[in-house]
PDB file of C-alpha atoms in Angstrom:
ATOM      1  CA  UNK A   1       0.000   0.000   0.000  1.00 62.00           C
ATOM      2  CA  UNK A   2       0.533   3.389   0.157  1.00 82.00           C
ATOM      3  CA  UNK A   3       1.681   4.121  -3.717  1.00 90.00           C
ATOM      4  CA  UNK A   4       2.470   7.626  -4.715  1.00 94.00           C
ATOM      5  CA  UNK A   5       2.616   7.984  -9.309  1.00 96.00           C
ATOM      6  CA  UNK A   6       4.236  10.695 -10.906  1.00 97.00           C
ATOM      7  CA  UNK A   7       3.423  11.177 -14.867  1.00 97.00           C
ATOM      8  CA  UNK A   8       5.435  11.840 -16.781  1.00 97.00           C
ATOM      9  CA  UNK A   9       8.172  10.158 -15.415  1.00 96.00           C
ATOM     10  CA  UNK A  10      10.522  12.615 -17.669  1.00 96.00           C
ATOM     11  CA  UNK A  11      10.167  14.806 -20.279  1.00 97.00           C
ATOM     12  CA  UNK A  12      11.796  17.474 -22.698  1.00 97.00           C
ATOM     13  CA  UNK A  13      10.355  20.686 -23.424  1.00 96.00           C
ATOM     14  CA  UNK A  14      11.475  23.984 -25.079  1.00 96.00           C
ATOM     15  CA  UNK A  15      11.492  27.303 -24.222  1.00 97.00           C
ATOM     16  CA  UNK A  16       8.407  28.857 -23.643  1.00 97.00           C
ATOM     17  CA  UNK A  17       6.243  25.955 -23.556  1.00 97.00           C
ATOM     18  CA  UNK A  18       3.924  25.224 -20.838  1.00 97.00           C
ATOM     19  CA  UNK A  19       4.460  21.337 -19.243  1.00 97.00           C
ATOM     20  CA  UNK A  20       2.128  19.208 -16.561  1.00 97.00           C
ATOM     21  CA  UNK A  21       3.471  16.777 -14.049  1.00 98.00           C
ATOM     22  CA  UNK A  22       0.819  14.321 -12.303  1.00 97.00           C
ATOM     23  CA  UNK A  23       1.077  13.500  -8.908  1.00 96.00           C
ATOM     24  CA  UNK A  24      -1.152  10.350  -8.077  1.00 96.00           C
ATOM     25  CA  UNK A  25      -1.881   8.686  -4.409  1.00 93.00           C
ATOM     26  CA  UNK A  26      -2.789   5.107  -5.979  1.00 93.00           C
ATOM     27  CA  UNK A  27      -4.317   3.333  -2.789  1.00 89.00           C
ATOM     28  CA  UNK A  28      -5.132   5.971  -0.251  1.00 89.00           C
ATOM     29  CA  UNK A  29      -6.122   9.197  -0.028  1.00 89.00           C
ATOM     30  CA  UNK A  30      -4.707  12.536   0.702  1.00 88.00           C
ATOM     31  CA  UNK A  31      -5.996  16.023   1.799  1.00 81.00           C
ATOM     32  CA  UNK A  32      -2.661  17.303   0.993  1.00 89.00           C
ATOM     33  CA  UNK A  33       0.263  16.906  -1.324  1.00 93.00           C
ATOM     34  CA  UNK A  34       3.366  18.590  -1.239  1.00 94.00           C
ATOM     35  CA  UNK A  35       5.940  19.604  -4.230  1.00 96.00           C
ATOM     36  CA  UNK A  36       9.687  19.219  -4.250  1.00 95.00           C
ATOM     37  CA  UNK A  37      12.333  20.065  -6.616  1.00 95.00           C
ATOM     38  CA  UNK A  38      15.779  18.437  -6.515  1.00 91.00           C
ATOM     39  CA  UNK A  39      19.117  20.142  -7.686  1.00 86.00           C
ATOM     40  CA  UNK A  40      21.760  17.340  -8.776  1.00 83.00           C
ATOM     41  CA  UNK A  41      23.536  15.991  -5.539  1.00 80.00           C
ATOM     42  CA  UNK A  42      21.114  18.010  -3.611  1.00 84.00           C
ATOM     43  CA  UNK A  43      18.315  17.417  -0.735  1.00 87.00           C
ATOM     44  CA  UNK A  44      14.848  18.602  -1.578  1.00 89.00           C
ATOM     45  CA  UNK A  45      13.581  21.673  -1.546  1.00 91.00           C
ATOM     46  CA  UNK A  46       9.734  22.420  -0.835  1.00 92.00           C
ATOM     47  CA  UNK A  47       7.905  24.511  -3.350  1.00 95.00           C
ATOM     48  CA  UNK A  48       4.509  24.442  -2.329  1.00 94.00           C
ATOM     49  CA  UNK A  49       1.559  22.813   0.190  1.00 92.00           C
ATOM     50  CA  UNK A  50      -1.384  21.456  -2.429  1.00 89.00           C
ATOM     51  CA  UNK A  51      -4.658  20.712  -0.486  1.00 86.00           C
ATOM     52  CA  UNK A  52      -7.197  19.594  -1.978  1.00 84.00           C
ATOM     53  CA  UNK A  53     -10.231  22.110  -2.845  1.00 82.00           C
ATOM     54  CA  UNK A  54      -7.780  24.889  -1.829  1.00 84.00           C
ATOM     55  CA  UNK A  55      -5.222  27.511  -3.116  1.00 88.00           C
ATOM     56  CA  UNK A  56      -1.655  26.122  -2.596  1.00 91.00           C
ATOM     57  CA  UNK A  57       0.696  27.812  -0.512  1.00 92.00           C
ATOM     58  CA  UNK A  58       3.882  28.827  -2.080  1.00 95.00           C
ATOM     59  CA  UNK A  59       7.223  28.739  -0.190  1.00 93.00           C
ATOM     60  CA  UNK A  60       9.319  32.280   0.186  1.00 92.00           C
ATOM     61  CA  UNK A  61      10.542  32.878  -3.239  1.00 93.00           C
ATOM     62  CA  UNK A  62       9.032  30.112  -5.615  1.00 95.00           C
ATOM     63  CA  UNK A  63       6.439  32.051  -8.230  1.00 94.00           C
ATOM     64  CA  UNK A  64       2.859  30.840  -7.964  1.00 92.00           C
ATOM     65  CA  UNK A  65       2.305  32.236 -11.807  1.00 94.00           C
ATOM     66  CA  UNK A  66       5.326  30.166 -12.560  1.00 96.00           C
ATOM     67  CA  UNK A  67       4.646  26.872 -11.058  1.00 97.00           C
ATOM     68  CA  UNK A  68       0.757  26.712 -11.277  1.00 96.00           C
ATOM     69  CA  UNK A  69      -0.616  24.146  -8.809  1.00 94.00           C
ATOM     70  CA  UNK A  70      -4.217  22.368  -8.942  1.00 91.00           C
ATOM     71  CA  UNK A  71      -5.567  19.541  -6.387  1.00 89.00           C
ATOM     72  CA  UNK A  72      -8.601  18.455  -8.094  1.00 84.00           C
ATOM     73  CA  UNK A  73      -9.561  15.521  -5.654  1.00 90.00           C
ATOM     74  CA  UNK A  74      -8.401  13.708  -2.858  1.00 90.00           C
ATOM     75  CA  UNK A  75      -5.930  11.415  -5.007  1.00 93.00           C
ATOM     76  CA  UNK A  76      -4.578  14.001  -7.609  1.00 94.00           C
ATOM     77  CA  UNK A  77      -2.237  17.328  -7.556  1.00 95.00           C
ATOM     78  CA  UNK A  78      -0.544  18.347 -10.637  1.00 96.00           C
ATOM     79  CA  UNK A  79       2.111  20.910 -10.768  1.00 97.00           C
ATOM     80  CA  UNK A  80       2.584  23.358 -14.317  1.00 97.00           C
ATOM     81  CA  UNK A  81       5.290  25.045 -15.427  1.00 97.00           C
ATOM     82  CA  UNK A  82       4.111  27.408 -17.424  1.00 97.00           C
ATOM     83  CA  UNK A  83       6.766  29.444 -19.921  1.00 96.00           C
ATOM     84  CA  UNK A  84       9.538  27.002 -19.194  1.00 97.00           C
ATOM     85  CA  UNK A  85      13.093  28.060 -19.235  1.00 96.00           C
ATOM     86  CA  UNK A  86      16.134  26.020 -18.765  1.00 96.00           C
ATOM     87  CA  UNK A  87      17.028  26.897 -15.173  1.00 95.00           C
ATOM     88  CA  UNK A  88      13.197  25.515 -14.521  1.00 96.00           C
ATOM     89  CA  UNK A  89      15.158  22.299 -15.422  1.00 96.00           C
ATOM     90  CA  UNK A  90      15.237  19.638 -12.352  1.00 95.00           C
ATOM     91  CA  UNK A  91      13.572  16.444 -10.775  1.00 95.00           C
ATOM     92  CA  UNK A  92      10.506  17.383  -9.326  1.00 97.00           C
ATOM     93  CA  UNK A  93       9.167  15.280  -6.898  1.00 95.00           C
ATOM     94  CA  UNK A  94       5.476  15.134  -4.827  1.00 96.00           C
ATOM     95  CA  UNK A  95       4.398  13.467  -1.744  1.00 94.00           C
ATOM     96  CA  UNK A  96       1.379  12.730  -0.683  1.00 92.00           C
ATOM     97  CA  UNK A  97      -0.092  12.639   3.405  1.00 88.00           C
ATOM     98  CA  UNK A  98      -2.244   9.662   4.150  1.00 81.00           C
ATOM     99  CA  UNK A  99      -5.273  10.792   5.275  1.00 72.00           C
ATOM    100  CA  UNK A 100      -5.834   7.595   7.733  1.00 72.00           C
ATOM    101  CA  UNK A 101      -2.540   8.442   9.163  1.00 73.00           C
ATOM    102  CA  UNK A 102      -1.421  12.077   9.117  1.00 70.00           C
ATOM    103  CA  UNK A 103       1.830  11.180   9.832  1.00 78.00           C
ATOM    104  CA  UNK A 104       2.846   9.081   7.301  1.00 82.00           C
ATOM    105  CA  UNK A 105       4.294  11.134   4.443  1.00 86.00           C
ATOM    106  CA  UNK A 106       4.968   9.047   0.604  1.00 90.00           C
ATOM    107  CA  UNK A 107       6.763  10.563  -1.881  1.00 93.00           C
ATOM    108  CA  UNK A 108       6.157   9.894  -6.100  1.00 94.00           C
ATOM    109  CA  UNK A 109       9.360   8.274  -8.211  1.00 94.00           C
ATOM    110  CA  UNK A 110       9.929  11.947  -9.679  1.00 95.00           C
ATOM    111  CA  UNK A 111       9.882  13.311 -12.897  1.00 96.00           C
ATOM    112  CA  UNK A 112      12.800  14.906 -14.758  1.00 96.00           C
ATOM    113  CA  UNK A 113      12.723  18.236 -16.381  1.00 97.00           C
ATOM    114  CA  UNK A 114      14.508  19.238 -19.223  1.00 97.00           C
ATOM    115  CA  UNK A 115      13.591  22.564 -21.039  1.00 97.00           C
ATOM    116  CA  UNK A 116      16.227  23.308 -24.298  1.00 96.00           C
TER     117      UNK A 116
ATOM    118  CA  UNK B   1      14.016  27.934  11.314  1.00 72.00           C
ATOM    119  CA  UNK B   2      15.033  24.405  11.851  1.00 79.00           C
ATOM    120  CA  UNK B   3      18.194  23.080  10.262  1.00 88.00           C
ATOM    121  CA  UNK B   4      18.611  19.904   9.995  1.00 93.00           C
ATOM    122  CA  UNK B   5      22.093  18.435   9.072  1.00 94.00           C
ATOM    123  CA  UNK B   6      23.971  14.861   8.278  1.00 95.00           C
ATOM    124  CA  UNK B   7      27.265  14.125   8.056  1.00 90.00           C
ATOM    125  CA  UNK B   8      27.355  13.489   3.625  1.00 91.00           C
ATOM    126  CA  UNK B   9      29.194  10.371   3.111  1.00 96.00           C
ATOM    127  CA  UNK B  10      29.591   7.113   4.747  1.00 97.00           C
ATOM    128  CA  UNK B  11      31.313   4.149   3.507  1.00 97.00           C
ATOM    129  CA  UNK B  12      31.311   0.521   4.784  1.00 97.00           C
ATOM    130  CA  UNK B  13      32.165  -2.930   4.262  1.00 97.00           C
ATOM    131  CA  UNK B  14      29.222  -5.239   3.474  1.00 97.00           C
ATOM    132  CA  UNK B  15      28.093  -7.208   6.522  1.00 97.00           C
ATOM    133  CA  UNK B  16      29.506  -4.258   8.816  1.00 97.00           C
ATOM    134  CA  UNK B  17      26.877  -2.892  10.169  1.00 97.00           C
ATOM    135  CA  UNK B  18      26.165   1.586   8.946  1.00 98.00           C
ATOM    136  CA  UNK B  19      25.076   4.367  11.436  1.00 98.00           C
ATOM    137  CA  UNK B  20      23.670   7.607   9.916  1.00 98.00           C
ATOM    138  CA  UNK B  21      23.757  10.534  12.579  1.00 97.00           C
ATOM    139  CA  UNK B  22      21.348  13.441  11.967  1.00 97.00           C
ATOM    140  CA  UNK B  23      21.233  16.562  14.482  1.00 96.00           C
ATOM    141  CA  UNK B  24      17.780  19.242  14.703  1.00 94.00           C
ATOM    142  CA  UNK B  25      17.218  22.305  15.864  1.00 92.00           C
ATOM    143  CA  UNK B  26      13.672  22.573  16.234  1.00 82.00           C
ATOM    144  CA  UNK B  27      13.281  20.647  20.310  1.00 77.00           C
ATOM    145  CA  UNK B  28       9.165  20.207  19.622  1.00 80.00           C
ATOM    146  CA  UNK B  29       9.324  18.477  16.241  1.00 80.00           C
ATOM    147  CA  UNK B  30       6.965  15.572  16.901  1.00 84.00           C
ATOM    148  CA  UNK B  31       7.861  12.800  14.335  1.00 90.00           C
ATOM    149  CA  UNK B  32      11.425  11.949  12.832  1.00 94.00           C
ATOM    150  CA  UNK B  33      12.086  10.345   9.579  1.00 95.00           C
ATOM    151  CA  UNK B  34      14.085   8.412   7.740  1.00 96.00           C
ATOM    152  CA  UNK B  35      14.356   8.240   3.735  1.00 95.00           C
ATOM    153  CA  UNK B  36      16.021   6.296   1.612  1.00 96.00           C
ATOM    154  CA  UNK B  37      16.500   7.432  -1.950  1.00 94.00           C
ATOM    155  CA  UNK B  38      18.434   5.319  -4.790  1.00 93.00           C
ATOM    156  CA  UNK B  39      20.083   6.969  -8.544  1.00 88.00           C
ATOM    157  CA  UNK B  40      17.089   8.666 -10.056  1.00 84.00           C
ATOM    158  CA  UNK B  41      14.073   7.667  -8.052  1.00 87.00           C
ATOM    159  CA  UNK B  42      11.701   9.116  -5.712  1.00 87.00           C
ATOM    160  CA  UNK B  43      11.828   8.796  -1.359  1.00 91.00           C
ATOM    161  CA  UNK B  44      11.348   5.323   0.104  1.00 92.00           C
ATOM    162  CA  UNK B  45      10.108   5.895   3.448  1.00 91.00           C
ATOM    163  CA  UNK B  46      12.061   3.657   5.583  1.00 94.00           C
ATOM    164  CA  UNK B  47      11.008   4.160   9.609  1.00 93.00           C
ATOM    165  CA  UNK B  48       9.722   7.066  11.473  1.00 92.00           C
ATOM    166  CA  UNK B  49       9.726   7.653  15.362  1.00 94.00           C
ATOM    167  CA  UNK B  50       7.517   9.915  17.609  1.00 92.00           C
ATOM    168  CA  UNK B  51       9.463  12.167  20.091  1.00 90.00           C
ATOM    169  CA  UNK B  52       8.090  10.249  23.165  1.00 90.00           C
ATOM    170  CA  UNK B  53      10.142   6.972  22.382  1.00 92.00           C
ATOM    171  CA  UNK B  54      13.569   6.769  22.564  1.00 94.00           C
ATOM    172  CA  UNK B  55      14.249   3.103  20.117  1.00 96.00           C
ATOM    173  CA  UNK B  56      12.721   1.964  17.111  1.00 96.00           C
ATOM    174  CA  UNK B  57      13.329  -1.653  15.763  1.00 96.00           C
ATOM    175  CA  UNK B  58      12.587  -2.672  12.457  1.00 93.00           C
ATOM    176  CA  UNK B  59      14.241  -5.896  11.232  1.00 95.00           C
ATOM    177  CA  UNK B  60      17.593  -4.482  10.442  1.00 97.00           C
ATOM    178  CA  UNK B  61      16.888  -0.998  11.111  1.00 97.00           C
ATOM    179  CA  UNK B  62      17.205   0.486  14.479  1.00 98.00           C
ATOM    180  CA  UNK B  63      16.583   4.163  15.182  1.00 98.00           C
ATOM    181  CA  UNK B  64      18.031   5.943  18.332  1.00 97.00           C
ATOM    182  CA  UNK B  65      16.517   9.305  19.824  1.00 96.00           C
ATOM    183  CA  UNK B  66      18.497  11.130  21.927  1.00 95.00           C
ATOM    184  CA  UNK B  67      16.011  14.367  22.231  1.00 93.00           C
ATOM    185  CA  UNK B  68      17.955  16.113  24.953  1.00 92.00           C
ATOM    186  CA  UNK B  69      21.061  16.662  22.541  1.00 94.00           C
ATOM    187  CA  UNK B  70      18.716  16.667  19.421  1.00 94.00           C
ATOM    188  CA  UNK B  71      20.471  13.980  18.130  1.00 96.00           C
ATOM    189  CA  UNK B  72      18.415  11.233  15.319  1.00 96.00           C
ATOM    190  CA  UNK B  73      20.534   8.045  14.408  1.00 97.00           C
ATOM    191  CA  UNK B  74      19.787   4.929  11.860  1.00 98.00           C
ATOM    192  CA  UNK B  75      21.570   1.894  12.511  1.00 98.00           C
ATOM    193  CA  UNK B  76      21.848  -0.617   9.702  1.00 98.00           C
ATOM    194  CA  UNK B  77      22.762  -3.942  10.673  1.00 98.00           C
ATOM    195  CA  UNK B  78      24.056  -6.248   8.194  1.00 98.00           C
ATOM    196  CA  UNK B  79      24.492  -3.985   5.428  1.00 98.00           C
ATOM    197  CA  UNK B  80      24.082  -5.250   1.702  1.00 97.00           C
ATOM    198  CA  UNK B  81      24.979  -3.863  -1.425  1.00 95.00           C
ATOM    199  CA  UNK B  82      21.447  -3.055  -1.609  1.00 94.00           C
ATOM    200  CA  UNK B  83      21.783  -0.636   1.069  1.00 97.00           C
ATOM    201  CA  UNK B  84      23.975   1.341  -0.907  1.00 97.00           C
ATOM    202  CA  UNK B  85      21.879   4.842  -1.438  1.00 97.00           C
ATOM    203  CA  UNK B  86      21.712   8.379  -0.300  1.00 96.00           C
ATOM    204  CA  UNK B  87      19.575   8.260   3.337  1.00 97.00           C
ATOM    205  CA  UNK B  88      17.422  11.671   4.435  1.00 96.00           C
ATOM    206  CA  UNK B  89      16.724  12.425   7.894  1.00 96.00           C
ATOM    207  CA  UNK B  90      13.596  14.435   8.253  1.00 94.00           C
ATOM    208  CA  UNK B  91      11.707  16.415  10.564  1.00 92.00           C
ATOM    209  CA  UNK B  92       8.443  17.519  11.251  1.00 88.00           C
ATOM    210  CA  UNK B  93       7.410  21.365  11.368  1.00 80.00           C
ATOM    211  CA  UNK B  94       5.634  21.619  14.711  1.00 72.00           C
ATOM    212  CA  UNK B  95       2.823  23.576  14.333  1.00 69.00           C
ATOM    213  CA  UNK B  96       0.064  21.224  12.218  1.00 63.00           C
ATOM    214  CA  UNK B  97       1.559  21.880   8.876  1.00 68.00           C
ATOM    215  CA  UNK B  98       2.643  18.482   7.878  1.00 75.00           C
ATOM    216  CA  UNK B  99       5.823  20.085   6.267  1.00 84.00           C
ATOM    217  CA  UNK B 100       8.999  18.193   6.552  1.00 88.00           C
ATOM    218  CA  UNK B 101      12.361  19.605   6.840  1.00 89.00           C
ATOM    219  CA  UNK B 102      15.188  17.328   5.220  1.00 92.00           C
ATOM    220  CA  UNK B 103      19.038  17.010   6.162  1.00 93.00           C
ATOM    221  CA  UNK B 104      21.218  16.898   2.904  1.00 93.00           C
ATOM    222  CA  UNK B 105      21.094  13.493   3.373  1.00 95.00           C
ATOM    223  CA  UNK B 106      23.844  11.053   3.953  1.00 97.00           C
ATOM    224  CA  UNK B 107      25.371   8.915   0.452  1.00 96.00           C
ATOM    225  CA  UNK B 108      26.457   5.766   1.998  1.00 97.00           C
ATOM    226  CA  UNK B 109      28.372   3.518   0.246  1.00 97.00           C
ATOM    227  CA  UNK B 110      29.038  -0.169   0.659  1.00 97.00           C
ATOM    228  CA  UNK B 111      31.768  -2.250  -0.723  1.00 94.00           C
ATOM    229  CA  UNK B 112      32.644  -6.152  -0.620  1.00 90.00           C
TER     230      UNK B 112
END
């Protein structure tokens, strides 16, 4: 149990374009997601808190018009970057909070940016 | 804010057993984690402890708590060439928040 997706699992963009990552909690659900990113060699640094049916909170110096965040429903959060650039380029990662047990925090596999 | 912070590399034999030391600043952090995260893939959660106990056992994992000196360990018994993968201490935000503050995380490395 306890299964956290990511889609895609990597992907290559250019400049400018606008690119979804899906962040799935398979078999349980969760009020709230978080997003990471992940510098080569580095720990993880929190974007943003994603609840679900409510505006996500942004950590000091990440740009909500930049990385557009959605929780639909209790099992999905997905994370945009809109006008990509190549310093956007990194391994994003979610995690999900079990509901049932608030203090059990999964995290996805990741998915790999790379905007030329 | 809290800092959390590992020691970043740690090599042993295999069959010697590892320990991973992690130190926090924040004294009411509730819960205490451990992640383990191999080349290119996501966080495995591996154990967690509450504040209030001092030892957790889980097969070969033990985890200390030493909350007077702040002080988070994971013990490794028997370590395999599996083991071999970059370990994240992590602690939780007091407060409600559910946010988790990492270390840099510790790349341990195990060789025959």
């Amino acid at each position: 149990g306890a299964v956290v997706s990511q889609h895609p699992s990597w992907v290559i963009c250019k400049s400018g374009t606008s690119v979804k990552i899906e962040c799935r909690s398979l078999d349980f659900q969760a009020t709230t997601m978080f997003w990471y990113r992940q510098f080569p060699k580095q720990s993880l640094m929190l974007m943003a808190t994603s609840n679900e049916g409510s505006k996500a909170t942004y950590e000091q110096g990440v740009e909500k018009d930049k990385f557009l965040i959605n929780h639909a429903s209790l099992t999905l959060s997905t994370l945009t970057v809109t006008s990509a650039h190549p310093e956007d380029s990194s391994f994003y990662i979610c995690s999900a909070v079990d509901l049932a047990f608030a203090y059990e925090q999964y995290f996805g596999p990741g998915t790999r940016l790379t905007v030329t | 804010g809290e800092d959390v912070e590992q020691s970043l590399f740690l090599s042993v034999r295999e069959g010697d057993s590892s320990v991973i030391n992690c130190t926090y600043t924040d004294s009411s952090s509730t819960y205490l984690y451990w992640y383990k995260q191999e080349p290119g893939a996501g966080l495995q959660l591996l154990t967690y402890i509450f504040s209030n106990m001092d030892m957790k056992q889980d097969q070969r994992l033990t985890v200390l708590l030493n909350k007077k000196d702040k002080h988070l360990s994971l013990r490794i018994a028997d370590t395999q060439t599996g083991d071999s993968a970059i370990y994240f201490c992590a602690v939780l935000l007091s407060g409600g928040y559910n946010k988790l503050i990492f270390g840099a995380g510790t790349r341990l490395a195990v060789h025959p």
